[in-house]
JSON list of C-alpha atoms in Angstrom, two decimals:
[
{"chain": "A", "resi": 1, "resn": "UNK", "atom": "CA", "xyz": [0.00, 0.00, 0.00]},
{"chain": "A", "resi": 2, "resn": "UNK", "atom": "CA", "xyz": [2.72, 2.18, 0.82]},
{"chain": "A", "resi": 3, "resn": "UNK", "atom": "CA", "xyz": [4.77, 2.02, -2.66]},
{"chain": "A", "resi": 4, "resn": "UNK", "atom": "CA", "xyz": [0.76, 2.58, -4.22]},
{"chain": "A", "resi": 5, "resn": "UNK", "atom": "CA", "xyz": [0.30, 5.79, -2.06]},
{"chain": "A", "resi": 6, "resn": "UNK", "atom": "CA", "xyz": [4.17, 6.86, -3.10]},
{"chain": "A", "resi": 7, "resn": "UNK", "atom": "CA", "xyz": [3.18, 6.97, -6.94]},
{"chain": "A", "resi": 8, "resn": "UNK", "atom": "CA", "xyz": [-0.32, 7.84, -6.71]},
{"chain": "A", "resi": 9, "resn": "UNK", "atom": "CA", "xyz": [0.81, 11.79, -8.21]},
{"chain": "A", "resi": 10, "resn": "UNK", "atom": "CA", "xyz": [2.36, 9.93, -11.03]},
{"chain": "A", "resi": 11, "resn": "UNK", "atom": "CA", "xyz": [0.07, 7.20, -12.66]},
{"chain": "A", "resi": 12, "resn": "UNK", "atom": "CA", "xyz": [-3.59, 7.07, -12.93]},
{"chain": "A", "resi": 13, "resn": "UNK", "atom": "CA", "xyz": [-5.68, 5.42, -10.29]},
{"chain": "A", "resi": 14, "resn": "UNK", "atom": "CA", "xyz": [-6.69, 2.97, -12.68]},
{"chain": "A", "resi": 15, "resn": "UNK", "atom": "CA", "xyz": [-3.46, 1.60, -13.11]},
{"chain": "A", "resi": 16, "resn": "UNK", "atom": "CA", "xyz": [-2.23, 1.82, -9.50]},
{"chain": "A", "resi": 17, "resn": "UNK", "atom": "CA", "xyz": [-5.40, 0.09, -8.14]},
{"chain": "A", "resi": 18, "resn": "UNK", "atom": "CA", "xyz": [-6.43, -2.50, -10.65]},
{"chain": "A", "resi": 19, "resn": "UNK", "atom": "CA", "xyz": [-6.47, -6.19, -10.22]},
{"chain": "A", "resi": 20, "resn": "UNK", "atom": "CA", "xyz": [-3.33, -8.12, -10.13]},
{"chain": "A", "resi": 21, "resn": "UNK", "atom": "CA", "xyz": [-2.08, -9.55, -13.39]},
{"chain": "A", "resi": 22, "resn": "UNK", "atom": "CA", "xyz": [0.08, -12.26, -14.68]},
{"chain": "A", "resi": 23, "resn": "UNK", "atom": "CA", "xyz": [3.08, -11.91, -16.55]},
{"chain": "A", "resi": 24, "resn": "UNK", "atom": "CA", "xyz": [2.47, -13.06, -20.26]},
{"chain": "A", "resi": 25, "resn": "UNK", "atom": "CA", "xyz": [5.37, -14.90, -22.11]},
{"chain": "A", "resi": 26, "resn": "UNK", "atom": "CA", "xyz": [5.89, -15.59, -25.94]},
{"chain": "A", "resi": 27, "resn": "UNK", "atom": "CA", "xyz": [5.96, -19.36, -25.36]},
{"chain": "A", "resi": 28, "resn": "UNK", "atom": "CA", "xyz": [4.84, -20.06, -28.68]},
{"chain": "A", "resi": 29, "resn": "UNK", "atom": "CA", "xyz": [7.21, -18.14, -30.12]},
{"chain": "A", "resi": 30, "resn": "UNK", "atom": "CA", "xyz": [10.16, -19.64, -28.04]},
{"chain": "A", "resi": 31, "resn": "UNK", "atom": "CA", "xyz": [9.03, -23.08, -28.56]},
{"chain": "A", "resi": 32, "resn": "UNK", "atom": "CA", "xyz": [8.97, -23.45, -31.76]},
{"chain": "A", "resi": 33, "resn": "UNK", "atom": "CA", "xyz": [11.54, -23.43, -34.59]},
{"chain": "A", "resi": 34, "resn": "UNK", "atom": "CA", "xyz": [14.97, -23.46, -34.09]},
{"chain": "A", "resi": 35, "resn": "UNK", "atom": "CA", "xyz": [14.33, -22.41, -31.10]},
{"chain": "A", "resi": 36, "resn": "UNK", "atom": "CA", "xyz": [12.86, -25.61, -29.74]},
{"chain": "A", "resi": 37, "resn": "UNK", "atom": "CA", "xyz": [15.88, -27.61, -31.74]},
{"chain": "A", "resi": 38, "resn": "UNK", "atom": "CA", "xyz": [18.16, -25.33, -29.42]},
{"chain": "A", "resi": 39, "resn": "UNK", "atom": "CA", "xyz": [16.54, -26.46, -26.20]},
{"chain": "A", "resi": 40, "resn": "UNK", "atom": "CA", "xyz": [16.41, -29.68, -27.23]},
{"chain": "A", "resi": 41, "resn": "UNK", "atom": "CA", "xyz": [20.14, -29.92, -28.02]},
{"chain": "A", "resi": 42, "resn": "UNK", "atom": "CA", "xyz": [21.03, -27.97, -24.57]},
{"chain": "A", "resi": 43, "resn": "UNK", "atom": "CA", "xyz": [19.18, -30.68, -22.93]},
{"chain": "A", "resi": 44, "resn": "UNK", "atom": "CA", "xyz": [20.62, -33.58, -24.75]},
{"chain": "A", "resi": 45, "resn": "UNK", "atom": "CA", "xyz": [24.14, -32.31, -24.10]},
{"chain": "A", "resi": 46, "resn": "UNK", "atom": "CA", "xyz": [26.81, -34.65, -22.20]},
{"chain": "A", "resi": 47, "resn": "UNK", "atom": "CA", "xyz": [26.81, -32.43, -19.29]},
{"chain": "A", "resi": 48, "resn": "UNK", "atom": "CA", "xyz": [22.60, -32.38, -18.87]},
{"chain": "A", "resi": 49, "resn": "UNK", "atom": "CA", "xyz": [22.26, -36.16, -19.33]},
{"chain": "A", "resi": 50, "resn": "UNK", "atom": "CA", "xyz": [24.94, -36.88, -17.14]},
{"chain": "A", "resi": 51, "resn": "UNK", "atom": "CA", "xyz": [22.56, -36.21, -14.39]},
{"chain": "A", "resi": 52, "resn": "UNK", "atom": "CA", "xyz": [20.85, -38.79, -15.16]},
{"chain": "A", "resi": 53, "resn": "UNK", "atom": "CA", "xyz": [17.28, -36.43, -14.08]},
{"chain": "A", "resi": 54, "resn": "UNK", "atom": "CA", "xyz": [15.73, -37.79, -16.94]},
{"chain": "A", "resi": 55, "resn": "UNK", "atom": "CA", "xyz": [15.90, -40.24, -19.71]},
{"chain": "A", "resi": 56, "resn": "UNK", "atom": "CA", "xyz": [17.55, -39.16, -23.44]},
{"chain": "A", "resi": 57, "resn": "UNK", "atom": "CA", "xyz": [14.93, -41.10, -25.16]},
{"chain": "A", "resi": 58, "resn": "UNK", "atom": "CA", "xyz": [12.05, -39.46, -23.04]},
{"chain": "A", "resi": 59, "resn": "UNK", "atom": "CA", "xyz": [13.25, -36.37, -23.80]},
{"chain": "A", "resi": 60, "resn": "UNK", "atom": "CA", "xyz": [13.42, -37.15, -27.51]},
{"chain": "A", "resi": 61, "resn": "UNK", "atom": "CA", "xyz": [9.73, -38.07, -27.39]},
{"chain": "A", "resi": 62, "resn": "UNK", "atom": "CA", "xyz": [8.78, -35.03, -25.77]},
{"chain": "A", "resi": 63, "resn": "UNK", "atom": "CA", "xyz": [10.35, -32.96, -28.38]},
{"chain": "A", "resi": 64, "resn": "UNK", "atom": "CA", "xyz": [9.26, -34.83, -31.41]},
{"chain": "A", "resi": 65, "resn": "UNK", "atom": "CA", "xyz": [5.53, -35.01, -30.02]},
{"chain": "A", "resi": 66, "resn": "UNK", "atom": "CA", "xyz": [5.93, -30.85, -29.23]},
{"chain": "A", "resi": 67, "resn": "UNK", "atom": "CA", "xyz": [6.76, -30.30, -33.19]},
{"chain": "A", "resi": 68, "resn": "UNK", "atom": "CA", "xyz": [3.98, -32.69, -34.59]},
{"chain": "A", "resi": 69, "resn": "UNK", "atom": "CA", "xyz": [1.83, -31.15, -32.58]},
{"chain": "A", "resi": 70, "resn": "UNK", "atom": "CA", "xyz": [0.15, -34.60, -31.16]},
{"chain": "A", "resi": 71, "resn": "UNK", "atom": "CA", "xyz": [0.70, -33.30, -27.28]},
{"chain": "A", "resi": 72, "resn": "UNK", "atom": "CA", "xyz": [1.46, -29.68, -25.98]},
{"chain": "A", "resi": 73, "resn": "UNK", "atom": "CA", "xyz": [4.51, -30.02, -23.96]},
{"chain": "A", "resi": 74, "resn": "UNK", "atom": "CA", "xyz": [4.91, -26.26, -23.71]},
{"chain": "A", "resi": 75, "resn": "UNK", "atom": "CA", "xyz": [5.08, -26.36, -19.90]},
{"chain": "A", "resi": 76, "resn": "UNK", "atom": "CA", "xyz": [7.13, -29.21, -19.39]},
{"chain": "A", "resi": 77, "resn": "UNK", "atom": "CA", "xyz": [9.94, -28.04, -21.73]},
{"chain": "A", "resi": 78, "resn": "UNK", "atom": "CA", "xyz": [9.84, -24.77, -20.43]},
{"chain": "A", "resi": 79, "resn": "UNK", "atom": "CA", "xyz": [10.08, -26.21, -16.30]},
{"chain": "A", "resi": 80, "resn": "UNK", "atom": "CA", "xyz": [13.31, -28.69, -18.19]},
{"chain": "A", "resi": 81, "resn": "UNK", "atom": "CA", "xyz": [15.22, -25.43, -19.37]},
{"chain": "A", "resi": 82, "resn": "UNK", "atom": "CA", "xyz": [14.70, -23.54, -16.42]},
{"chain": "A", "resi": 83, "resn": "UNK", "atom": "CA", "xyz": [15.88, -26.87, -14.35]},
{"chain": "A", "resi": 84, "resn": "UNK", "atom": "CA", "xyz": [18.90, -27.71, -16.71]},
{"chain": "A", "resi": 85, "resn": "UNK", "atom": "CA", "xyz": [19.84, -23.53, -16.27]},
{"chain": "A", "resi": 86, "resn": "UNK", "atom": "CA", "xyz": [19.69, -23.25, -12.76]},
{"chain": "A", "resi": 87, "resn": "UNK", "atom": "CA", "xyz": [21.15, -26.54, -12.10]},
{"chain": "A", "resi": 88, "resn": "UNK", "atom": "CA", "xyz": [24.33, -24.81, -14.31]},
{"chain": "A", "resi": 89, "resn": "UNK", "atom": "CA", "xyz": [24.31, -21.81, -12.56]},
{"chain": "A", "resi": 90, "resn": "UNK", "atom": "CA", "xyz": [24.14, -23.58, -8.77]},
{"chain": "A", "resi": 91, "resn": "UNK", "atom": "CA", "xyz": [25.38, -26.81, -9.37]},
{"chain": "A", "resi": 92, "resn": "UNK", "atom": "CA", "xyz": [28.21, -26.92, -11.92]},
{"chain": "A", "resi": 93, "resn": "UNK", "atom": "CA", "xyz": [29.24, -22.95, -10.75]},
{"chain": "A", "resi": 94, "resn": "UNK", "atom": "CA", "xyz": [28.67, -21.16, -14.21]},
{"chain": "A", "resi": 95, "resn": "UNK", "atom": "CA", "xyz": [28.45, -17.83, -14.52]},
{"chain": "A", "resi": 96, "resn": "UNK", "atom": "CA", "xyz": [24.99, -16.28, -13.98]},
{"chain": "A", "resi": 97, "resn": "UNK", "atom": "CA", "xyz": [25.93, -14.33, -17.56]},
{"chain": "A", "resi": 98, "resn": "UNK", "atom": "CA", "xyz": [26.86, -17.42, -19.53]},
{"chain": "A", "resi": 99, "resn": "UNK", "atom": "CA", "xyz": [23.56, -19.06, -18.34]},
{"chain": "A", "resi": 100, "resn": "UNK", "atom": "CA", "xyz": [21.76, -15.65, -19.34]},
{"chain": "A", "resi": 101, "resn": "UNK", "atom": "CA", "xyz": [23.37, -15.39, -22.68]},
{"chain": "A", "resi": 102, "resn": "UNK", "atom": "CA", "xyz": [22.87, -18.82, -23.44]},
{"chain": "A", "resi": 103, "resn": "UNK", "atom": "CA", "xyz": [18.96, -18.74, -22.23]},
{"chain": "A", "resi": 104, "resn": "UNK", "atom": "CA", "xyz": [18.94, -15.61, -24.74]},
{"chain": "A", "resi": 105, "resn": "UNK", "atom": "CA", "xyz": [20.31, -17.43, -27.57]},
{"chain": "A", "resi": 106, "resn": "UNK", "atom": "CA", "xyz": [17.67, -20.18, -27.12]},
{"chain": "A", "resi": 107, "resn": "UNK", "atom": "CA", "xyz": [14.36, -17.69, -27.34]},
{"chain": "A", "resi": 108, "resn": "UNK", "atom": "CA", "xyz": [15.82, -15.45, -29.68]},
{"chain": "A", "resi": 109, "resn": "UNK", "atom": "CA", "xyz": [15.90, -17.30, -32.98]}
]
């Protein structure tokens, strides 16, 4: 209430005081293309298998049902990115940059 009342002189009411709302993200965008076959090869490397978190072959079926479009995995491949990246970043000790530049390169196409 007290950051509301601190910009009150500087938006409208109707902004300050409306209803919550949720962040929207392009998944769509970011999940398909060669943007999906960039995820998909991040999370097929050596070092992300090697964890043995999930099966290869899984993973592979996951993908391949994404781009026929027989199952939305939208979700699911989004929650194995963001696992496989912060596992890099806390885990294996990469540098919060790297991870950020390499997120980046995967949604920007």
């Amino acid at each position: 209430m007290i950051l509301k009342q601190a910009v009150e002189d500087l938006l409208p009411r109707s902004i300050i005081y409306r209803k919550k709302m949720g962040f929207p993200t392009p998944w769509e965008y970011w999940l398909a293309g060669p943007q999906l076959d960039d995820i998909e090869r991040m999370l097929l490397e050596p070092r992300s298998t090697e964890r043995q978190l999930f099966r290869p072959q899984a993973l592979k079926r996951i993908f391949g049902e994404h781009r026929a479009g027989s199952r939305d995995h939208a979700t699911r491949i989004w929650r194995l990115l963001n696992l496989e990246l912060w596992q890099r970043v806390f885990l294996d000790g990469e540098p919060h940059e790297t991870v950020r530049t390499s997120q980046a390169a995967a949604m920007s196409g």
